[in-house]
Coordinates of C-alpha atoms in Angstrom, one line a residue:
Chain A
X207 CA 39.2 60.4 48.2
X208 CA 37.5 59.2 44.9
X209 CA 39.1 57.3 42.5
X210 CA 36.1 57.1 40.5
X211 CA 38.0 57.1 36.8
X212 CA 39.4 53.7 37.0
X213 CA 36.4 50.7 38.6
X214 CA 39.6 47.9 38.9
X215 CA 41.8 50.6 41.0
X216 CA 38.7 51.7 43.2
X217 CA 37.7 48.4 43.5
X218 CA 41.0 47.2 44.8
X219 CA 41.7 49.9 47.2
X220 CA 38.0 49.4 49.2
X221 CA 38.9 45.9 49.5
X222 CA 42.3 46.9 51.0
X223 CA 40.9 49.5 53.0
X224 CA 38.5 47.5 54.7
X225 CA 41.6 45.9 56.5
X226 CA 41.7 47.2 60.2
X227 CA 43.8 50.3 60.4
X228 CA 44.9 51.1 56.8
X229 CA 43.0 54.1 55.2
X230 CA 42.0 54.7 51.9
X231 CA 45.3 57.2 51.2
X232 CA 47.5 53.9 52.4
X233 CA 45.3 51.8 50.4
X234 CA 45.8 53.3 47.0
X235 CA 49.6 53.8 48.0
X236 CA 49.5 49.9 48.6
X237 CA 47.1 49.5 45.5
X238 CA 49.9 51.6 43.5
X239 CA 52.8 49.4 44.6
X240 CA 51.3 46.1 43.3
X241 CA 50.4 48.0 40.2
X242 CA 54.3 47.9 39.5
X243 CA 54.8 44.7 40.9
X244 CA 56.1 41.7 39.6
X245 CA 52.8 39.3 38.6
X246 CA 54.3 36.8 40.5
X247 CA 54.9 38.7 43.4
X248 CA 51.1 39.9 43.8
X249 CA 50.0 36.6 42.8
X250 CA 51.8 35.1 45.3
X251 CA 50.5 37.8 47.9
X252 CA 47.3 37.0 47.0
X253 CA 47.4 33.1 47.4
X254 CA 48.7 33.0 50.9
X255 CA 45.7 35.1 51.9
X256 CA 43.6 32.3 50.1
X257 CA 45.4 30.1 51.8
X258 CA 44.5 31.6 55.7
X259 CA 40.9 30.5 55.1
X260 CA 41.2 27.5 52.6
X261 CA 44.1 26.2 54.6
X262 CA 44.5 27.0 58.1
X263 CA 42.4 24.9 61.0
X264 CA 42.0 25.6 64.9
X265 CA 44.3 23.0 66.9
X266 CA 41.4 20.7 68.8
X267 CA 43.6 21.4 72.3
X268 CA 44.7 24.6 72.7
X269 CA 41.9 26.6 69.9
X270 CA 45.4 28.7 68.2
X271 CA 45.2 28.6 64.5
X272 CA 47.2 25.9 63.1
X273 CA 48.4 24.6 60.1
X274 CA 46.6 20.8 61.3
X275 CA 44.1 19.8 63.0
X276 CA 46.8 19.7 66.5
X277 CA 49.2 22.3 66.3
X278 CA 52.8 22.3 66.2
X279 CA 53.3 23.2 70.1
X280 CA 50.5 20.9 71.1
X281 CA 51.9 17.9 68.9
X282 CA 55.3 18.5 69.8
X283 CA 56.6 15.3 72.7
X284 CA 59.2 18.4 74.0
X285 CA 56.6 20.3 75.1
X286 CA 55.5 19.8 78.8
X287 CA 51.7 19.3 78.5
X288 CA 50.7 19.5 81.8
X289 CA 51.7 23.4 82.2
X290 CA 48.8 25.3 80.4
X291 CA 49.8 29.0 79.5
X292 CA 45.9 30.6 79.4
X293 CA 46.4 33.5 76.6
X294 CA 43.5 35.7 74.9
X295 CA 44.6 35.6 71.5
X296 CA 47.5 34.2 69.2
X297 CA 49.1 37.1 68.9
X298 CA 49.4 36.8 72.9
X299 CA 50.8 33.1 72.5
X300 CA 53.4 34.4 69.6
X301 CA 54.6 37.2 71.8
X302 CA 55.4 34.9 74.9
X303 CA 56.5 32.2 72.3
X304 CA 59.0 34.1 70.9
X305 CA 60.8 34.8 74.3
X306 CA 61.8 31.5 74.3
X307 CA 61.3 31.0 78.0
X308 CA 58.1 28.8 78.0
X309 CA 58.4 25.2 77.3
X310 CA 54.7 24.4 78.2
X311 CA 51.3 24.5 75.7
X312 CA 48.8 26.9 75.2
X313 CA 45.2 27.5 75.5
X314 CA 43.5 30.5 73.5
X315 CA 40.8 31.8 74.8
X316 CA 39.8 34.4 72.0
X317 CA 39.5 37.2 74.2
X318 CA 38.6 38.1 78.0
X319 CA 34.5 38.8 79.6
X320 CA 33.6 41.7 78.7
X321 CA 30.2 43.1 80.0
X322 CA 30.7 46.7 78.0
X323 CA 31.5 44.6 74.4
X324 CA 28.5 41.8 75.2
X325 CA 31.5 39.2 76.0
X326 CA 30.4 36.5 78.5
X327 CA 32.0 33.6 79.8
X328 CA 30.4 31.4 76.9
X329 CA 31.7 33.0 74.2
X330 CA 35.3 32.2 74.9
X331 CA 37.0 28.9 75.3
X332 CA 36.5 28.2 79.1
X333 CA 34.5 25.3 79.4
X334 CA 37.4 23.9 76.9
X335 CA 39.6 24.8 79.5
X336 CA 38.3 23.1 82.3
X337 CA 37.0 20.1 80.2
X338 CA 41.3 20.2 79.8
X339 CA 42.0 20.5 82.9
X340 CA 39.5 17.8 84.5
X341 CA 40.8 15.3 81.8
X342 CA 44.7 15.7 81.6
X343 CA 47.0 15.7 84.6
X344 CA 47.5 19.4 84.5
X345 CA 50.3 20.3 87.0
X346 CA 49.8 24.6 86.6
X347 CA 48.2 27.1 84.4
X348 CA 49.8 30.3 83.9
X349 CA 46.8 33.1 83.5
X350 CA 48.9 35.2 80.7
X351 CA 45.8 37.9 80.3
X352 CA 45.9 41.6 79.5
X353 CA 46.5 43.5 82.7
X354 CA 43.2 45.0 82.3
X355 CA 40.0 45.0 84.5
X356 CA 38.2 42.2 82.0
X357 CA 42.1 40.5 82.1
X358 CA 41.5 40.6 86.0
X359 CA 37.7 39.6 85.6
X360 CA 38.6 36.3 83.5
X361 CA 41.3 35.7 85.9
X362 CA 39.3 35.5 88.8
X363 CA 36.3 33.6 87.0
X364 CA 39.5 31.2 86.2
X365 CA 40.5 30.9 89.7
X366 CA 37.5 30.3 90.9
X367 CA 36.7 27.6 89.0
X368 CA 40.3 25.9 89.2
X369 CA 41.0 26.3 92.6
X370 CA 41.4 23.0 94.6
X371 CA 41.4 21.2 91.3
X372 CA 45.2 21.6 90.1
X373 CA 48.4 22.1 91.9
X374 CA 49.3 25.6 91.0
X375 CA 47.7 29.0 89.2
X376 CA 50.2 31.7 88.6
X377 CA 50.0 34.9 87.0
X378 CA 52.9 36.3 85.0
X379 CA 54.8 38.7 87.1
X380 CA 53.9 42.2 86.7
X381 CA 57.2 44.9 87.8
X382 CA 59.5 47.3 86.3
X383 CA 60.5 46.3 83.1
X384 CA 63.9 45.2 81.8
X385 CA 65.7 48.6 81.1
X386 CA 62.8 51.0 82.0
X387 CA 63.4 54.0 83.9
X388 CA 61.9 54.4 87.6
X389 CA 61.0 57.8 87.2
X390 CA 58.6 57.0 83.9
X391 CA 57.2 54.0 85.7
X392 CA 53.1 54.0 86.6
X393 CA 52.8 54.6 90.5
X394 CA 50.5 51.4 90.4
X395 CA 53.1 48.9 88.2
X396 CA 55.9 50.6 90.7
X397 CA 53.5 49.9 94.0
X398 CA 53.6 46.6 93.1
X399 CA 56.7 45.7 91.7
X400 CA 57.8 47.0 96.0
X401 CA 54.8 44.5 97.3
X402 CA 56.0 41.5 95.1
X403 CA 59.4 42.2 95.3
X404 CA 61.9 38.7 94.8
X405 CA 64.8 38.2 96.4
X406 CA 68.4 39.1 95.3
X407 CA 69.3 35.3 94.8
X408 CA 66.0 34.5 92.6
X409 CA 66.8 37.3 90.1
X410 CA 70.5 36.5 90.1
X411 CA 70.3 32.5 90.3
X412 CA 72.1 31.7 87.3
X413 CA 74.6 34.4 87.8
X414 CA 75.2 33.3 91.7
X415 CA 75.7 30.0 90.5
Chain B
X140 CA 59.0 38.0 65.6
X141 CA 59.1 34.6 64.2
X142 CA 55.8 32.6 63.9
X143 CA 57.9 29.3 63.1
X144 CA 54.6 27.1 64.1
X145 CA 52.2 27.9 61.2
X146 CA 54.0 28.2 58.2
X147 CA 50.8 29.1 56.2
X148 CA 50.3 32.0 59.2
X149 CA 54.4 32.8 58.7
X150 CA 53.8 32.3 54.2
X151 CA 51.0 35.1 54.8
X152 CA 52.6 37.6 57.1
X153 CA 55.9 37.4 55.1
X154 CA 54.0 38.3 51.7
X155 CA 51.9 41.0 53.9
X156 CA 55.6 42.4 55.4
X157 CA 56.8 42.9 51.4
X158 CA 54.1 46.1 51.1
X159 CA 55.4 49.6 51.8
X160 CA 55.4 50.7 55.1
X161 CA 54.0 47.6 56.6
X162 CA 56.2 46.0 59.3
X163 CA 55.9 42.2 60.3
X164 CA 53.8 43.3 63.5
X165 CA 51.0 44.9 61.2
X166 CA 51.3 42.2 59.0
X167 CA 50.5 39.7 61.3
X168 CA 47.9 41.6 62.9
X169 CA 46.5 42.1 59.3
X170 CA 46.7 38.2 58.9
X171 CA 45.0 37.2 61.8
X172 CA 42.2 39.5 60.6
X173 CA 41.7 37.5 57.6
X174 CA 42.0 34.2 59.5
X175 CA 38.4 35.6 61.7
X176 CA 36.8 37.0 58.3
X177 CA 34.5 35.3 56.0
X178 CA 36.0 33.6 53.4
X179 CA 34.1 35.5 50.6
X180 CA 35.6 38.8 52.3
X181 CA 39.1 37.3 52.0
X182 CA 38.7 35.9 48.1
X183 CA 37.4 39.2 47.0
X184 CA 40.8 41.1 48.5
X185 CA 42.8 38.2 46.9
X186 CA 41.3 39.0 43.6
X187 CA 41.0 42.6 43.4
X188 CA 45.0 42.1 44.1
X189 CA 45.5 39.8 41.3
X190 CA 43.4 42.4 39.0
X191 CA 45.5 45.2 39.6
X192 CA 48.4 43.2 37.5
X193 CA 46.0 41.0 35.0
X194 CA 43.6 43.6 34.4
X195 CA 45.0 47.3 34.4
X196 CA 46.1 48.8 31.1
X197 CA 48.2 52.1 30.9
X198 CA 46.5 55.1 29.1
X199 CA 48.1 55.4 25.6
X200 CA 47.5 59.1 25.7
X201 CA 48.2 60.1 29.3
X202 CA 50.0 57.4 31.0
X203 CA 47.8 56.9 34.0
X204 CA 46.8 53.7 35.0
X205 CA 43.6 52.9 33.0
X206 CA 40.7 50.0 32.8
X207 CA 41.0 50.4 28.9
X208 CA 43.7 51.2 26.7
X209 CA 42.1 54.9 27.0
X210 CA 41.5 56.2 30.1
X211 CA 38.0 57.5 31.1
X212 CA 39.4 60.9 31.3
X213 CA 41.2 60.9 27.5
X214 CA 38.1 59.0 26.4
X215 CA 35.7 61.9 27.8
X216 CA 35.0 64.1 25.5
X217 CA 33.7 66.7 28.2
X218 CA 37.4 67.2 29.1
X219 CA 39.3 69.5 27.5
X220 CA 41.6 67.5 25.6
X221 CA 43.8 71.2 24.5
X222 CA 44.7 71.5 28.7
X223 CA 47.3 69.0 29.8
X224 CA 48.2 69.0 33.4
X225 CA 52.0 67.5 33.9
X226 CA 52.1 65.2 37.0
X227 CA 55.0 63.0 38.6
X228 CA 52.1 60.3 39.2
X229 CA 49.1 59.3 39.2
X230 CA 48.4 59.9 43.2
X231 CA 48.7 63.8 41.9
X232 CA 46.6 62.6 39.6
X233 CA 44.0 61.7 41.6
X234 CA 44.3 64.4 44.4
X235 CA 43.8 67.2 42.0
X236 CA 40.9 65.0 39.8
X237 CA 38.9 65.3 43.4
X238 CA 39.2 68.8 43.9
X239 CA 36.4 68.8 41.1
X240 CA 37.9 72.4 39.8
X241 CA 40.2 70.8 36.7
X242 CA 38.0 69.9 33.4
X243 CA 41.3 69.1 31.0
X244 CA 43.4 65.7 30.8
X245 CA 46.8 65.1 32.1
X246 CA 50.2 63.5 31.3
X247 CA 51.5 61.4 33.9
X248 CA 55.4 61.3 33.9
X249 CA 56.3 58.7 36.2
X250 CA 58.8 60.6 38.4
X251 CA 60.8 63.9 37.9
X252 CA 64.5 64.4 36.5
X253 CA 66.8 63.0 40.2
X254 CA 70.2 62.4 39.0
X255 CA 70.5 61.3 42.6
X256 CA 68.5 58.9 41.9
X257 CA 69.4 57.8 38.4
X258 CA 66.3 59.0 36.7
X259 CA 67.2 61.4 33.8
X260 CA 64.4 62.9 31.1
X261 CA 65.0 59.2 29.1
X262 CA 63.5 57.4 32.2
X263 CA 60.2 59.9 31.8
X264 CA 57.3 60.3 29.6
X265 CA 58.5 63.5 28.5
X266 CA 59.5 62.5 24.7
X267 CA 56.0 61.3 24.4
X268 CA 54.5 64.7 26.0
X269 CA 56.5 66.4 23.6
X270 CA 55.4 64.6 20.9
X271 CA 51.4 65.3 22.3
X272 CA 52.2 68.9 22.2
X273 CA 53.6 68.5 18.7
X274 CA 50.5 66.1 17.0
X275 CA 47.6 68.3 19.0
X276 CA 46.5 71.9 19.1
X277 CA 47.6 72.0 22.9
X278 CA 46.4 75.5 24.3
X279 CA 48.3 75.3 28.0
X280 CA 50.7 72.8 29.8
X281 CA 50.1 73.3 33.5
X282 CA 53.2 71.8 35.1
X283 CA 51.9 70.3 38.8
X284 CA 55.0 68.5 39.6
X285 CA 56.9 68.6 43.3
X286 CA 57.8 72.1 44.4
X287 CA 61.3 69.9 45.1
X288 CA 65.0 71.2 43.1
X289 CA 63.5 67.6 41.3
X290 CA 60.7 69.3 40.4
X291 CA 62.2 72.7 39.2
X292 CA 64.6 71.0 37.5
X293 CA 61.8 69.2 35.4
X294 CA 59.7 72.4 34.8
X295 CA 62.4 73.5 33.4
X296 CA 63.2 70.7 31.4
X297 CA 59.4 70.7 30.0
X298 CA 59.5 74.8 29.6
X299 CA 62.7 74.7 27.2
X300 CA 61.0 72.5 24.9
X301 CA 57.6 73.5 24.7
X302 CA 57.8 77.1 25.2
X303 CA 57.1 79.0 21.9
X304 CA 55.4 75.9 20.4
X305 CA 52.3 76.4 23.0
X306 CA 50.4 79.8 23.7
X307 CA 50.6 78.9 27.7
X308 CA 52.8 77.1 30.0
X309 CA 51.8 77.4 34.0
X310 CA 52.3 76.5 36.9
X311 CA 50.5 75.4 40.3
X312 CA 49.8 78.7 42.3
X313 CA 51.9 78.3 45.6
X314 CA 51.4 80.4 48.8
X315 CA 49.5 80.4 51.9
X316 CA 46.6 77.1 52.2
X317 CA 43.1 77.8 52.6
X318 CA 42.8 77.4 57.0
X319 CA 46.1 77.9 57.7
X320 CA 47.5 80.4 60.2
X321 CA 50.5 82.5 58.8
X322 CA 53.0 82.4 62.1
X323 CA 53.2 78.8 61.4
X324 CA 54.0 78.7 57.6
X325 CA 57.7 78.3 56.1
X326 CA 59.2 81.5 55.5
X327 CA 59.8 80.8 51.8
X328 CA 56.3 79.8 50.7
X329 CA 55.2 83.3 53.1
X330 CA 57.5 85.3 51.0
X331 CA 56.4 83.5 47.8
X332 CA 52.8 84.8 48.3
X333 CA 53.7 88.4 49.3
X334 CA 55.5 88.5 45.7
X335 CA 53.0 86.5 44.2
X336 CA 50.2 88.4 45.5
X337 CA 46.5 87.7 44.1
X338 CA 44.1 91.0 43.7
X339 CA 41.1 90.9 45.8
X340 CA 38.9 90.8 42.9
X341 CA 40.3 87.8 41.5
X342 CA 40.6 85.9 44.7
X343 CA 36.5 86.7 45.8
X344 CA 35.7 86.9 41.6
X345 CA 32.4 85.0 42.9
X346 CA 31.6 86.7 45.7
X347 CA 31.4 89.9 44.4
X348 CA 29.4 88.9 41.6

């Protein structure tokens, strides 16, 4: 689709549809919508995307974006820093954030090995990682990765170099999800949700209470 | 999904969210994209935004969206100035401008008659279409509005006042679309192009040449 009659329109739907899954059809609908915008309104849109590159920093611990130079979790006393929560990405760390269940910190690693995409250990932040772990009194780390084989990979290369070296590595539990069917579940997630199974009195604790 | 520990992150991906169609989820995905592009990437998108309201003018002619006070269509004078096309915006616009087969300048209306909706012939460009019709020597008015009751409604609208003061008023040709197989089309746009039916000589005109 050309939109070859006006250079400002075209112009500002290829820069939206360089964003990662919008098209140049949602891009001129998006393009169209500012058009009748309030000024203020698509001036303030356009600021706070200034703003994610003029403004935002990478917390020295834990590598999430941040608005300082430690981030909020990091910097915050409440926060248990001796439990380490080992996540590829932010969007990882907001997910498991937003449970509310987590009262450790973070550490991002910015994605998993990957021999097929050219990811090696160096490339992500695991010598951060241990350099944390050899310098704090770190009592666990939770390995939060994709349940994928490059989650399983980075998991293991973990491991191995943590082992002996900290009290406890966990993974988060893998099972049949809270209101999932049986009958729809994966034979492997339902294989091991049998193999790992937890007693009756750790998944009712606070109601046997 | 809250992301209460960057509030530049949260400022971006709550701007982001405002956009049609784009939930807090692709916002933030579209966020954290910016965060890992180059800054010159991200200050070009910010500013073809802000051009879109301090830059774009509105056709005094035809209503479209426009670099100039003319658009480059009105301003060509390879386009048939005589042949107005009648659309509800300028995404028709633009979808029938890249089939490459119309050579004559539209009128952009800005919506069709919805008393649903509140939007009555006042609301419209149609005084000022009427008023083209009147000040040129307009051959045809092709109407190419939605083949909604909205859309009859408005042909309507536009045919009681022009007809008799313009040799042609037509409309979009409506039947069966060029690849598609005829069990699967609506029974009313089937029917249409039984009664509506096209001779063979006009339909393969350049074939048979």
């Amino acid at each position: 689709m050309l939109i070859n009659y006006s250079k400002i329109l075209e112009n500002a739907v290829n820069e939206i549809a360089k964003l990662p899954g919008i098209g140049r059809r949602t891009a001129l609908r998006l393009a169209l919508h500012l058009v009748n915008a309030e000024t203020v309104e698509v001036e303030t849109l356009a600021q706070a995307l200034t703003e994610l590159k003029s403004s935002l920093k990478v917390c020295k611990h834990c590598f999430a974006i941040s608005d300082n130079d430690i981030c909020e979790i990091c910097a915050n006393p409440k926060r248990n820093a001796n439990v380490i929560c080992v996540v590829q990405d932010i969007r990882d760390m907001i997910a498991i954030e937003n449970t509310g269940q987590f009262t450790g910190v973070y550490h991002v690693l910015g994605g998993v090995i990957s021999p097929v995409d050219g990811i090696g250990p160096s490339q992500l932040k695991l010598q951060e990682l241990f350099h944390r772990i050899e310098t704090n009194p770190v009592e666990e780390v939770i390995l939060a990765l994709p349940s994928t084989a490059e989650g399983d990979t980075t998991n293991f290369y973990i491991y191995k170099h943590c082992t002996g070296k900290i009290p406890k590595i966990s993974l988060l539990a893998r099972g049949v999800g809270v209101g999932e069917e049986l009958e729809y579940i994966n034979e492997v997630t339902l294989g091991r949700s049998i193999i790992t199974r937890i007693s009756f009195e750790t998944q009712y604790e606070n109601a046997l209470r």
